[in-house]
Amino acid sequence: MKQSDPHILVIFGASGDLTKRKLIPALYEMHTQQLLPEKLAVLGVSRTELTDFGFREMVKEFLSVQPQNQEDIESFLEHLYYQPLLTSDSSEYPILKSRLEELCNELAIPENFIYYLSTPPNLYQVIPQSLAEVGLNDSTNGFKRLIIEKPFGTDLASAKSLNKNLLNYFNENQLYRIDHYLGKETVQNMLVTRFSNGIFEPIWNHNFIHHIEITSAETLGIEDRGGYYDHSGALRDMVQNHLLQLVGLIAMEPPVVVEADAIRNEVLKVFQSLRPISQEKVAQHVIRGQYSQSHIGKELVKAYRDETGVDPLSRTETFLAIKFFIDNFRWAGVPFYIRTGKKLPARVAEVVIHFKTTPHHLFGDQPDSGTLNNQLVLRIQPDEGILLKIGMKIPGAGFRVQTVNLDFHYNELSDVYLPSAYGRLLLDCMQGDATLYARGDAVEKAWEYIQPILNAWQNNPDIPIFSYPAGTWGPEVVDQLMEDGMWRYPCKNLAHDGEYCEL
């Protein structure tokens, strides 16, 4: 694997939750796998008053300390430094510049800097401008890259404003809009499954595919994020970014080369081909729901509106299902379905390709003949793998057919290191590979697609928000979206789903 160039990773918001749960563990994991450059400094920046030693002691609490890895932890901590800074005050950024110059001289690291904005979104415009004012965006003497966490705006107007502001201070090739979904190994494998196997690409079109279904289900509710989630909802939180990016990878044309611009150009073309949903048709194509009080097992689960930080009259959706079309030669007439929600029966993310049934009726007289269509299930999480459902003859007299599963699980590759999503994306940025990062024009195009849905909900209070009991698969009316077929109700276990269902 290509070795990353020496650099300094600056984490803004270093004392925050994301740094604790994701970034530090990912960096430590990369350290143990010897994926980090030998000359690397990680500079934590936050308004919390800490020394380098204090930051390192705090990081120890972030890591699972085991006796056998104490040496790894100590060697990892040597890369960590800290600079207290009021990030919202541009007058303090000369302090940051001086500290970076000091570290470069002390550690013999060139002026290669990556800035990670692990901060509230209101600082996404302040920090880039403040960095530029002291010349910390200048790539003359070394690369300067900026990683931005979602949300990339809250609507089309704010997304355009954010992109415009970022481009005032950084070039597009310096910007890395991170979407941790794209860092998952199983998401990346969708490209390999499609384009490296001659049996799939010839049938990956409207001639052979009946419909495509994408599910991202969570058993958790909103936890302690009521204040945030009530102003976001499932459409902003999951669909605009994660799930539309999946659609792009599933529906894209083959890129000429496996490079960032080639792949991202094809994803953009998919977004440009999405058939707009007018405000008048939102109620026909989009179903939203909100979980209500229910028993899950013996536990009484309170309703969304009773959660801390949520408006008692909230109309924020915790469940969303959309039916849409992609108007191009490959996908003409093929319906796509997205479903996502909280407090559902299983924690599952997967893509299901439903192939058309055979054009003859040799076995059409069987009771379950209507369900004998082939399905390819690309499981993102958990029990990561691939499942192909095909028809086979039941042993005995006659020609009775049943569906059987052919499956592959990633855990069967026991000798292969699978990096975490954040680890993979951080490593890509260190190596200057933006393939799995969202580009500004694609972000805006995704917002452009869902903006009429947001407008319709705001302008038409008659569009219903359906209640569904916590622990169920959403409102019953969601089945009406499927004109010819039915939703797949996945289990935690990918295979053997006809024998038992683990939730």
Short mmCIF file of C-alpha atoms in Angstrom, two decimals:
data_model
loop_
_atom_site.label_atom_id
_atom_site.label_comp_id
_atom_site.label_asym_id
_atom_site.label_seq_id
_atom_site.Cartn_x
_atom_site.Cartn_y
_atom_site.Cartn_z
CA MET A 1 0.00 0.00 0.00
CA LYS A 2 1.20 3.51 -0.80
CA GLN A 3 2.76 5.25 2.19
CA SER A 4 1.25 8.60 3.14
CA ASP A 5 3.46 11.67 3.09
CA PRO A 6 4.54 13.18 6.44
CA HIS A 7 1.95 15.69 7.62
CA ILE A 8 0.14 17.26 10.57
CA LEU A 9 -3.52 16.39 11.15
CA VAL A 10 -5.31 19.23 12.92
CA ILE A 11 -8.55 18.17 14.61
CA PHE A 12 -10.82 21.09 15.44
CA GLY A 13 -13.20 20.07 18.24
CA ALA A 14 -10.65 17.65 19.70
CA SER A 15 -12.45 17.38 23.04
CA GLY A 16 -15.77 16.50 21.40
CA ASP A 17 -17.75 13.30 21.07
CA LEU A 18 -16.83 12.50 17.46
CA THR A 19 -13.12 12.68 18.23
CA LYS A 20 -13.60 10.42 21.23
CA ARG A 21 -15.80 7.78 19.57
CA LYS A 22 -14.51 7.70 16.00
CA LEU A 23 -11.40 9.69 15.10
CA ILE A 24 -8.97 8.71 17.86
CA PRO A 25 -9.91 4.99 17.73
CA ALA A 26 -9.57 5.05 13.92
CA LEU A 27 -6.15 6.70 14.09
CA TYR A 28 -4.98 4.26 16.75
CA GLU A 29 -6.18 1.32 14.67
CA MET A 30 -4.24 2.68 11.67
CA HIS A 31 -1.20 3.07 13.91
CA THR A 32 -1.32 -0.58 15.00
CA GLN A 33 -1.58 -1.61 11.33
CA GLN A 34 1.43 0.58 10.46
CA LEU A 35 -0.65 2.63 8.02
CA LEU A 36 0.35 6.03 9.40
CA PRO A 37 3.47 7.85 8.19
CA GLU A 38 6.42 7.71 10.55
CA LYS A 39 6.51 11.48 10.68
CA LEU A 40 3.01 12.43 11.78
CA ALA A 41 1.65 14.85 14.34
CA VAL A 42 -2.00 14.98 15.41
CA LEU A 43 -2.74 18.42 16.83
CA GLY A 44 -5.95 18.63 18.82
CA VAL A 45 -7.54 22.09 18.82
CA SER A 46 -10.35 23.14 21.14
CA ARG A 47 -11.26 25.86 23.58
CA THR A 48 -10.76 23.45 26.51
CA GLU A 49 -7.59 24.36 28.40
CA LEU A 50 -5.27 21.35 28.10
CA THR A 51 -1.55 20.72 27.71
CA ASP A 52 -0.02 18.13 25.40
CA PHE A 53 0.29 15.82 28.41
CA GLY A 54 -3.30 16.48 29.48
CA PHE A 55 -4.59 15.71 25.99
CA ARG A 56 -2.64 12.46 25.87
CA GLU A 57 -4.03 11.42 29.24
CA MET A 58 -7.55 12.19 28.01
CA VAL A 59 -6.97 10.14 24.86
CA LYS A 60 -5.97 7.14 26.98
CA GLU A 61 -9.55 7.09 28.21
CA PHE A 62 -10.78 6.97 24.60
CA LEU A 63 -8.93 3.74 23.91
CA SER A 64 -9.63 0.23 25.16
CA VAL A 65 -6.55 -0.26 27.28
CA GLN A 66 -5.42 -3.90 27.38
CA PRO A 67 -2.15 -5.14 28.90
CA GLN A 68 -0.89 -6.53 25.59
CA ASN A 69 -1.21 -3.25 23.71
CA GLN A 70 0.26 -0.80 26.22
CA GLU A 71 3.37 -0.40 24.11
CA ASP A 72 1.28 0.42 21.02
CA ILE A 73 -0.74 2.97 22.98
CA GLU A 74 2.35 4.71 24.35
CA SER A 75 3.97 4.92 20.92
CA PHE A 76 0.70 6.26 19.46
CA LEU A 77 0.42 8.94 22.14
CA GLU A 78 3.81 10.32 21.12
CA HIS A 79 2.17 11.61 17.92
CA LEU A 80 -0.42 13.68 19.83
CA TYR A 81 -0.24 17.38 20.67
CA TYR A 82 -2.74 19.97 21.79
CA GLN A 83 -3.39 23.66 21.28
CA PRO A 84 -6.13 25.51 23.23
CA LEU A 85 -7.87 27.95 20.87
CA LEU A 86 -11.16 29.81 20.65
CA THR A 87 -11.97 28.57 17.15
CA SER A 88 -14.77 31.09 16.64
CA ASP A 89 -12.32 34.00 17.11
CA SER A 90 -10.24 34.66 13.98
CA SER A 91 -7.80 36.83 15.96
CA GLU A 92 -6.44 33.70 17.68
CA TYR A 93 -5.40 31.88 14.51
CA PRO A 94 -1.87 33.38 14.42
CA ILE A 95 -1.34 31.29 17.58
CA LEU A 96 -2.29 28.16 15.63
CA LYS A 97 0.01 29.11 12.76
CA SER A 98 2.93 29.59 15.14
CA ARG A 99 2.28 26.23 16.80
CA LEU A 100 2.17 24.45 13.43
CA GLU A 101 5.45 26.06 12.36
CA GLU A 102 6.98 25.02 15.68
CA LEU A 103 5.88 21.40 15.21
CA CYS A 104 7.15 21.34 11.62
CA ASN A 105 10.59 22.50 12.73
CA GLU A 106 10.71 20.27 15.79
CA LEU A 107 9.60 17.08 13.99
CA ALA A 108 11.10 17.80 10.55
CA ILE A 109 7.67 17.61 8.90
CA PRO A 110 6.98 19.62 5.71
CA GLU A 111 4.08 22.05 5.72
CA ASN A 112 1.50 19.39 4.81
CA PHE A 113 -1.65 20.05 6.85
CA ILE A 114 -5.03 18.30 7.02
CA TYR A 115 -7.75 20.16 8.92
CA TYR A 116 -10.63 18.08 10.28
CA LEU A 117 -13.73 20.08 11.24
CA SER A 118 -15.17 17.98 14.06
CA THR A 119 -17.19 20.99 15.17
CA PRO A 120 -20.77 22.32 15.10
CA PRO A 121 -21.82 23.31 11.54
CA ASN A 122 -21.96 27.00 12.46
CA LEU A 123 -18.13 26.97 12.46
CA TYR A 124 -17.85 25.54 8.92
CA GLN A 125 -17.73 29.06 7.55
CA VAL A 126 -15.65 30.64 10.33
CA ILE A 127 -12.74 28.18 10.47
CA PRO A 128 -11.88 28.10 6.70
CA GLN A 129 -11.92 31.90 6.54
CA SER A 130 -9.76 32.20 9.65
CA LEU A 131 -7.26 29.67 8.29
CA ALA A 132 -7.06 31.58 5.01
CA GLU A 133 -6.48 34.90 6.76
CA VAL A 134 -3.21 33.60 8.20
CA GLY A 135 -2.17 31.75 5.04
CA LEU A 136 -2.90 28.24 6.29
CA ASN A 137 -4.77 27.43 3.06
CA ASP A 138 -1.76 28.07 0.81
CA SER A 139 -0.52 24.90 -0.90
CA THR A 140 2.69 26.46 -2.22
CA ASN A 141 4.93 24.77 0.34
CA GLY A 142 2.86 21.65 1.00
CA PHE A 143 -0.67 20.28 0.65
CA LYS A 144 -3.54 21.77 2.64
CA ARG A 145 -6.74 19.69 2.88
CA LEU A 146 -9.99 20.39 4.69
CA ILE A 147 -12.32 17.60 5.88
CA ILE A 148 -15.91 18.71 6.52
CA GLU A 149 -18.40 16.58 8.46
CA LYS A 150 -22.07 16.46 7.54
CA PRO A 151 -24.49 18.16 7.51
CA PHE A 152 -23.50 19.99 4.33
CA GLY A 153 -26.27 22.53 4.83
CA THR A 154 -29.85 22.07 5.95
CA ASP A 155 -31.49 22.85 2.59
CA LEU A 156 -30.52 23.78 -0.95
CA ALA A 157 -29.91 27.46 -0.18
CA SER A 158 -27.68 26.78 2.83
CA ALA A 159 -25.74 24.08 0.94
CA LYS A 160 -25.03 26.50 -1.91
CA SER A 161 -24.02 29.19 0.57
CA LEU A 162 -21.67 26.79 2.37
CA ASN A 163 -20.05 25.62 -0.86
CA LYS A 164 -19.62 29.18 -2.09
CA ASN A 165 -18.02 30.20 1.20
CA LEU A 166 -15.65 27.22 1.23
CA LEU A 167 -14.56 27.94 -2.34
CA ASN A 168 -13.69 31.49 -1.34
CA TYR A 169 -10.83 30.13 0.76
CA PHE A 170 -10.05 26.60 -0.50
CA ASN A 171 -10.05 25.03 -3.96
CA GLU A 172 -12.44 22.14 -4.65
CA ASN A 173 -9.52 19.70 -4.84
CA GLN A 174 -8.61 20.68 -1.27
CA LEU A 175 -12.11 19.94 0.08
CA TYR A 176 -13.08 16.53 1.45
CA ARG A 177 -16.77 16.26 2.43
CA ILE A 178 -16.84 13.12 4.51
CA ASP A 179 -19.71 10.63 4.44
CA HIS A 180 -18.81 7.71 6.68
CA TYR A 181 -21.25 5.44 4.81
CA LEU A 182 -18.93 5.53 1.79
CA GLY A 183 -16.06 4.35 4.00
CA LYS A 184 -17.73 1.02 4.68
CA GLU A 185 -16.01 -1.87 2.93
CA THR A 186 -19.34 -3.32 1.84
CA VAL A 187 -20.38 -0.07 0.15
CA GLN A 188 -17.15 0.03 -1.83
CA ASN A 189 -17.61 -3.62 -2.75
CA MET A 190 -20.77 -2.72 -4.67
CA LEU A 191 -18.55 -1.20 -7.36
CA VAL A 192 -16.38 -4.31 -7.48
CA THR A 193 -19.40 -6.65 -7.56
CA ARG A 194 -20.84 -4.76 -10.51
CA PHE A 195 -17.82 -4.01 -12.63
CA SER A 196 -15.49 -6.97 -12.04
CA ASN A 197 -18.04 -9.72 -12.72
CA GLY A 198 -19.15 -10.34 -16.27
CA ILE A 199 -22.38 -11.99 -15.10
CA PHE A 200 -23.80 -8.85 -13.46
CA GLU A 201 -23.10 -5.81 -15.62
CA PRO A 202 -24.95 -7.12 -18.74
CA ILE A 203 -28.16 -7.55 -16.71
CA TRP A 204 -27.77 -4.40 -14.55
CA ASN A 205 -30.50 -2.48 -16.37
CA HIS A 206 -34.23 -2.10 -16.99
CA ASN A 207 -34.35 -5.17 -19.22
CA PHE A 208 -33.70 -7.53 -16.33
CA ILE A 209 -34.25 -5.60 -13.08
CA HIS A 210 -37.78 -5.15 -11.78
CA HIS A 211 -37.05 -2.74 -8.92
CA ILE A 212 -34.34 -1.80 -6.44
CA GLU A 213 -34.85 -1.41 -2.72
CA ILE A 214 -32.55 0.30 -0.21
CA THR A 215 -33.13 -0.08 3.51
CA SER A 216 -31.33 1.55 6.43
CA ALA A 217 -33.06 0.57 9.67
CA GLU A 218 -32.11 1.36 13.24
CA THR A 219 -33.40 -0.14 16.46
CA LEU A 220 -32.28 2.89 18.43
CA GLY A 221 -34.35 6.04 18.83
CA ILE A 222 -32.87 9.51 18.94
CA GLU A 223 -31.04 8.85 22.24
CA ASP A 224 -29.90 12.22 23.65
CA ARG A 225 -30.02 14.06 20.30
CA GLY A 226 -33.60 15.32 20.53
CA GLY A 227 -32.64 18.98 20.11
CA TYR A 228 -30.69 18.22 16.93
CA TYR A 229 -32.91 15.55 15.43
CA ASP A 230 -36.15 17.50 15.80
CA HIS A 231 -34.71 20.11 13.41
CA SER A 232 -33.34 17.49 11.05
CA GLY A 233 -35.45 14.35 10.61
CA ALA A 234 -34.81 11.25 8.53
CA LEU A 235 -34.83 13.04 5.17
CA ARG A 236 -31.98 15.38 6.09
CA ASP A 237 -30.20 12.99 8.44
CA MET A 238 -30.07 9.90 6.19
CA VAL A 239 -31.53 10.31 2.70
CA GLN A 240 -29.92 13.48 1.36
CA ASN A 241 -26.42 12.20 2.06
CA HIS A 242 -25.91 8.52 2.89
CA LEU A 243 -28.70 6.86 0.93
CA LEU A 244 -28.60 9.01 -2.19
CA GLN A 245 -24.85 8.36 -2.33
CA LEU A 246 -25.67 4.63 -2.31
CA VAL A 247 -28.11 5.20 -5.17
CA GLY A 248 -25.32 6.91 -7.08
CA LEU A 249 -22.99 3.93 -6.70
CA ILE A 250 -25.69 1.39 -7.58
CA ALA A 251 -27.00 3.23 -10.64
CA MET A 252 -23.86 4.83 -12.08
CA GLU A 253 -22.38 3.99 -15.47
CA PRO A 254 -18.97 2.28 -15.56
CA PRO A 255 -16.24 4.88 -15.04
CA VAL A 256 -13.35 4.93 -17.51
CA VAL A 257 -10.79 4.55 -14.71
CA VAL A 258 -10.95 3.96 -10.95
CA GLU A 259 -10.12 7.53 -10.02
CA ALA A 260 -11.87 10.16 -7.95
CA ASP A 261 -13.04 12.47 -10.75
CA ALA A 262 -14.16 9.62 -13.03
CA ILE A 263 -16.26 7.94 -10.33
CA ARG A 264 -17.69 11.17 -8.95
CA ASN A 265 -18.60 12.35 -12.44
CA GLU A 266 -20.72 9.23 -12.93
CA VAL A 267 -22.42 9.66 -9.54
CA LEU A 268 -23.29 13.24 -10.46
CA LYS A 269 -24.87 12.05 -13.72
CA VAL A 270 -27.18 9.78 -11.70
CA PHE A 271 -28.29 12.71 -9.54
CA GLN A 272 -28.86 14.79 -12.66
CA SER A 273 -31.11 12.01 -14.02
CA LEU A 274 -33.36 11.74 -10.95
CA ARG A 275 -36.95 12.40 -11.98
CA PRO A 276 -38.09 15.44 -9.97
CA ILE A 277 -40.94 14.95 -7.50
CA SER A 278 -43.17 18.01 -7.72
CA GLN A 279 -44.70 19.43 -4.55
CA GLU A 280 -48.12 18.28 -5.76
CA LYS A 281 -46.95 14.64 -6.01
CA VAL A 282 -44.99 14.40 -2.77
CA ALA A 283 -47.84 12.69 -0.93
CA GLN A 284 -47.96 9.99 -3.65
CA HIS A 285 -44.24 9.26 -3.68
CA VAL A 286 -43.12 9.97 -0.11
CA ILE A 287 -44.45 8.49 3.13
CA ARG A 288 -43.23 9.80 6.46
CA GLY A 289 -43.88 8.43 9.90
CA GLN A 290 -43.13 9.03 13.56
CA TYR A 291 -42.82 6.32 16.19
CA SER A 292 -45.38 6.16 18.96
CA GLN A 293 -45.36 4.57 22.39
CA SER A 294 -45.19 0.80 22.34
CA HIS A 295 -43.89 -2.24 24.13
CA ILE A 296 -40.76 -3.84 22.68
CA GLY A 297 -40.56 -7.09 24.57
CA LYS A 298 -41.20 -6.17 28.16
CA GLU A 299 -39.87 -2.64 27.79
CA LEU A 300 -42.28 0.28 27.39
CA VAL A 301 -40.80 2.60 24.78
CA LYS A 302 -41.98 6.19 24.89
CA ALA A 303 -43.20 8.04 21.83
CA TYR A 304 -40.91 10.33 19.82
CA ARG A 305 -42.84 13.39 20.96
CA ASP A 306 -42.10 12.44 24.58
CA GLU A 307 -38.34 12.34 24.02
CA THR A 308 -36.16 14.98 25.70
CA GLY A 309 -35.68 18.05 23.53
CA VAL A 310 -38.55 17.23 21.15
CA ASP A 311 -41.52 19.53 20.53
CA PRO A 312 -44.68 17.87 21.93
CA LEU A 313 -46.42 18.77 18.65
CA SER A 314 -43.46 17.83 16.45
CA ARG A 315 -44.08 16.77 12.86
CA THR A 316 -40.48 15.65 12.34
CA GLU A 317 -40.25 12.30 10.58
CA THR A 318 -38.42 9.38 12.22
CA PHE A 319 -39.38 7.12 9.30
CA LEU A 320 -39.28 7.83 5.59
CA ALA A 321 -40.01 5.84 2.45
CA ILE A 322 -39.60 7.22 -1.08
CA LYS A 323 -40.43 5.85 -4.51
CA PHE A 324 -38.49 7.47 -7.34
CA PHE A 325 -37.18 6.95 -10.87
CA ILE A 326 -33.95 7.59 -12.73
CA ASP A 327 -34.68 8.82 -16.23
CA ASN A 328 -31.87 7.50 -18.40
CA PHE A 329 -31.37 4.64 -20.88
CA ARG A 330 -30.20 2.17 -18.24
CA TRP A 331 -32.96 2.66 -15.68
CA ALA A 332 -36.00 3.77 -17.70
CA GLY A 333 -39.13 2.66 -15.87
CA VAL A 334 -37.37 0.89 -12.98
CA PRO A 335 -38.74 2.05 -9.62
CA PHE A 336 -36.25 2.67 -6.82
CA TYR A 337 -37.38 2.55 -3.19
CA ILE A 338 -35.64 4.00 -0.14
CA ARG A 339 -36.74 3.18 3.39
CA THR A 340 -35.11 4.40 6.61
CA GLY A 341 -36.26 4.82 10.17
CA LYS A 342 -35.64 4.67 13.88
CA LYS A 343 -37.13 2.24 16.41
CA LEU A 344 -37.54 -0.46 13.77
CA PRO A 345 -37.28 -4.21 14.52
CA ALA A 346 -33.71 -4.73 13.30
CA ARG A 347 -30.52 -2.74 12.77
CA VAL A 348 -29.89 -3.41 9.09
CA ALA A 349 -28.53 -1.58 6.05
CA GLU A 350 -28.75 -3.29 2.69
CA VAL A 351 -29.47 -2.95 -1.02
CA VAL A 352 -31.78 -5.46 -2.71
CA ILE A 353 -31.79 -5.92 -6.48
CA HIS A 354 -35.10 -7.54 -7.49
CA PHE A 355 -34.76 -9.18 -10.90
CA LYS A 356 -37.69 -9.75 -13.21
CA THR A 357 -39.36 -13.13 -13.27
CA THR A 358 -38.76 -15.51 -16.16
CA PRO A 359 -40.83 -14.69 -19.27
CA HIS A 360 -42.43 -18.14 -19.38
CA HIS A 361 -44.78 -19.98 -17.02
CA LEU A 362 -43.33 -23.45 -16.72
CA PHE A 363 -43.77 -23.32 -12.96
CA GLY A 364 -46.54 -20.73 -12.83
CA ASP A 365 -49.09 -23.12 -11.36
CA GLN A 366 -47.28 -23.29 -8.02
CA PRO A 367 -48.74 -21.50 -4.98
CA ASP A 368 -45.67 -19.31 -4.43
CA SER A 369 -44.78 -18.79 -8.09
CA GLY A 370 -45.24 -15.05 -7.73
CA THR A 371 -42.32 -14.88 -5.30
CA LEU A 372 -39.85 -16.85 -7.43
CA ASN A 373 -37.94 -13.84 -8.69
CA ASN A 374 -34.19 -13.74 -8.12
CA GLN A 375 -32.84 -11.28 -5.61
CA LEU A 376 -29.30 -10.03 -5.02
CA VAL A 377 -28.86 -8.68 -1.50
CA LEU A 378 -25.82 -6.48 -0.82
CA ARG A 379 -25.61 -6.31 2.98
CA ILE A 380 -23.82 -3.24 4.35
CA GLN A 381 -24.34 -4.03 8.04
CA PRO A 382 -24.48 -6.18 10.12
CA ASP A 383 -23.47 -9.72 9.06
CA GLU A 384 -21.79 -8.06 6.07
CA GLY A 385 -21.85 -10.00 2.84
CA ILE A 386 -23.73 -10.88 -0.34
CA LEU A 387 -26.80 -13.07 -0.72
CA LEU A 388 -28.23 -14.38 -4.00
CA LYS A 389 -31.70 -15.94 -3.99
CA ILE A 390 -32.37 -18.44 -6.76
CA GLY A 391 -35.00 -21.08 -7.52
CA MET A 392 -34.12 -24.77 -7.07
CA LYS A 393 -36.08 -27.98 -7.49
CA ILE A 394 -37.39 -29.61 -4.32
CA PRO A 395 -36.16 -33.26 -4.23
CA GLY A 396 -38.84 -35.79 -5.09
CA ALA A 397 -41.43 -36.30 -7.76
CA GLY A 398 -42.54 -33.43 -9.97
CA PHE A 399 -40.98 -30.02 -10.50
CA ARG A 400 -41.77 -28.08 -7.35
CA VAL A 401 -39.49 -25.08 -6.89
CA GLN A 402 -38.32 -23.28 -3.78
CA THR A 403 -36.02 -20.30 -3.26
CA VAL A 404 -32.59 -21.10 -1.82
CA ASN A 405 -29.76 -18.84 -0.69
CA LEU A 406 -26.23 -18.60 -2.03
CA ASP A 407 -24.26 -16.42 0.37
CA PHE A 408 -20.84 -15.01 1.13
CA HIS A 409 -19.85 -13.34 4.42
CA TYR A 410 -17.00 -10.92 4.89
CA ASN A 411 -16.04 -12.52 8.18
CA GLU A 412 -14.93 -15.54 6.15
CA LEU A 413 -11.93 -13.45 5.10
CA SER A 414 -10.43 -13.85 8.56
CA ASP A 415 -6.88 -13.11 7.44
CA VAL A 416 -7.74 -9.76 5.85
CA TYR A 417 -7.62 -6.47 7.76
CA LEU A 418 -10.87 -4.50 7.35
CA PRO A 419 -10.41 -0.87 8.40
CA SER A 420 -13.18 1.09 10.06
CA ALA A 421 -15.12 3.51 7.87
CA TYR A 422 -13.43 6.53 9.42
CA GLY A 423 -10.03 4.85 9.23
CA ARG A 424 -10.43 4.16 5.52
CA LEU A 425 -11.57 7.70 4.77
CA LEU A 426 -8.83 9.32 6.86
CA LEU A 427 -6.23 7.21 5.09
CA ASP A 428 -7.66 8.18 1.70
CA CYS A 429 -7.43 11.88 2.57
CA MET A 430 -3.86 11.44 3.81
CA GLN A 431 -3.03 9.99 0.38
CA GLY A 432 -4.95 12.65 -1.52
CA ASP A 433 -7.64 10.26 -2.78
CA ALA A 434 -11.07 11.93 -2.85
CA THR A 435 -12.93 9.03 -4.52
CA LEU A 436 -15.09 8.25 -1.49
CA TYR A 437 -15.74 11.88 -0.57
CA ALA A 438 -18.72 13.86 -1.83
CA ARG A 439 -18.07 16.63 -4.34
CA GLY A 440 -19.72 20.03 -4.03
CA ASP A 441 -21.79 19.82 -7.23
CA ALA A 442 -23.17 16.39 -6.23
CA VAL A 443 -24.10 17.66 -2.76
CA GLU A 444 -26.03 20.55 -4.29
CA LYS A 445 -27.75 18.26 -6.80
CA ALA A 446 -28.89 15.94 -3.99
CA TRP A 447 -30.32 18.89 -2.08
CA GLU A 448 -31.99 20.14 -5.28
CA TYR A 449 -33.79 16.80 -5.55
CA ILE A 450 -35.17 16.71 -2.01
CA GLN A 451 -35.92 20.44 -1.65
CA PRO A 452 -39.44 20.14 -3.19
CA ILE A 453 -40.23 17.49 -0.55
CA LEU A 454 -39.19 19.84 2.24
CA ASN A 455 -41.17 22.66 0.62
CA ALA A 456 -44.30 20.52 0.30
CA TRP A 457 -44.18 19.52 3.98
CA GLN A 458 -43.73 23.13 4.99
CA ASN A 459 -46.39 24.58 2.69
CA ASN A 460 -49.06 21.87 2.93
CA PRO A 461 -50.01 20.86 6.49
CA ASP A 462 -52.53 18.38 5.05
CA ILE A 463 -49.74 16.00 3.99
CA PRO A 464 -50.01 13.40 6.74
CA ILE A 465 -47.32 12.12 9.05
CA PHE A 466 -48.31 8.59 10.03
CA SER A 467 -47.81 7.07 13.43
CA TYR A 468 -46.20 3.66 13.82
CA PRO A 469 -45.63 1.69 17.04
CA ALA A 470 -41.98 1.59 18.09
CA GLY A 471 -40.52 -1.78 17.16
CA THR A 472 -42.49 -2.21 13.91
CA TRP A 473 -41.52 -1.71 10.26
CA GLY A 474 -43.11 1.72 9.96
CA PRO A 475 -46.61 2.86 9.00
CA GLU A 476 -48.82 0.26 7.35
CA VAL A 477 -49.51 2.58 4.40
CA VAL A 478 -45.88 2.19 3.30
CA ASP A 479 -46.90 -1.00 1.49
CA GLN A 480 -48.97 1.15 -0.88
CA LEU A 481 -45.76 2.54 -2.42
CA MET A 482 -44.97 -0.91 -3.82
CA GLU A 483 -47.31 -1.28 -6.79
CA ASP A 484 -46.15 -4.75 -7.80
CA GLY A 485 -44.23 -6.56 -5.09
CA MET A 486 -43.55 -6.20 -1.39
CA TRP A 487 -40.85 -4.87 0.87
CA ARG A 488 -38.19 -7.27 2.06
CA TYR A 489 -38.22 -7.47 5.85
CA PRO A 490 -34.60 -8.25 6.67
CA CYS A 491 -33.19 -9.96 9.73
CA LYS A 492 -29.89 -9.38 11.48
CA ASN A 493 -28.75 -12.68 9.96
CA LEU A 494 -28.15 -12.36 6.23
CA ALA A 495 -28.48 -16.03 5.30
CA HIS A 496 -30.92 -18.67 6.59
CA ASP A 497 -33.60 -15.96 6.61
CA GLY A 498 -36.20 -18.55 5.67
CA GLU A 499 -35.31 -20.68 8.69
CA TYR A 500 -35.01 -18.17 11.52
CA CYS A 501 -34.92 -14.41 11.96
CA GLU A 502 -32.54 -12.81 14.44
CA LEU A 503 -33.54 -9.29 15.42
#
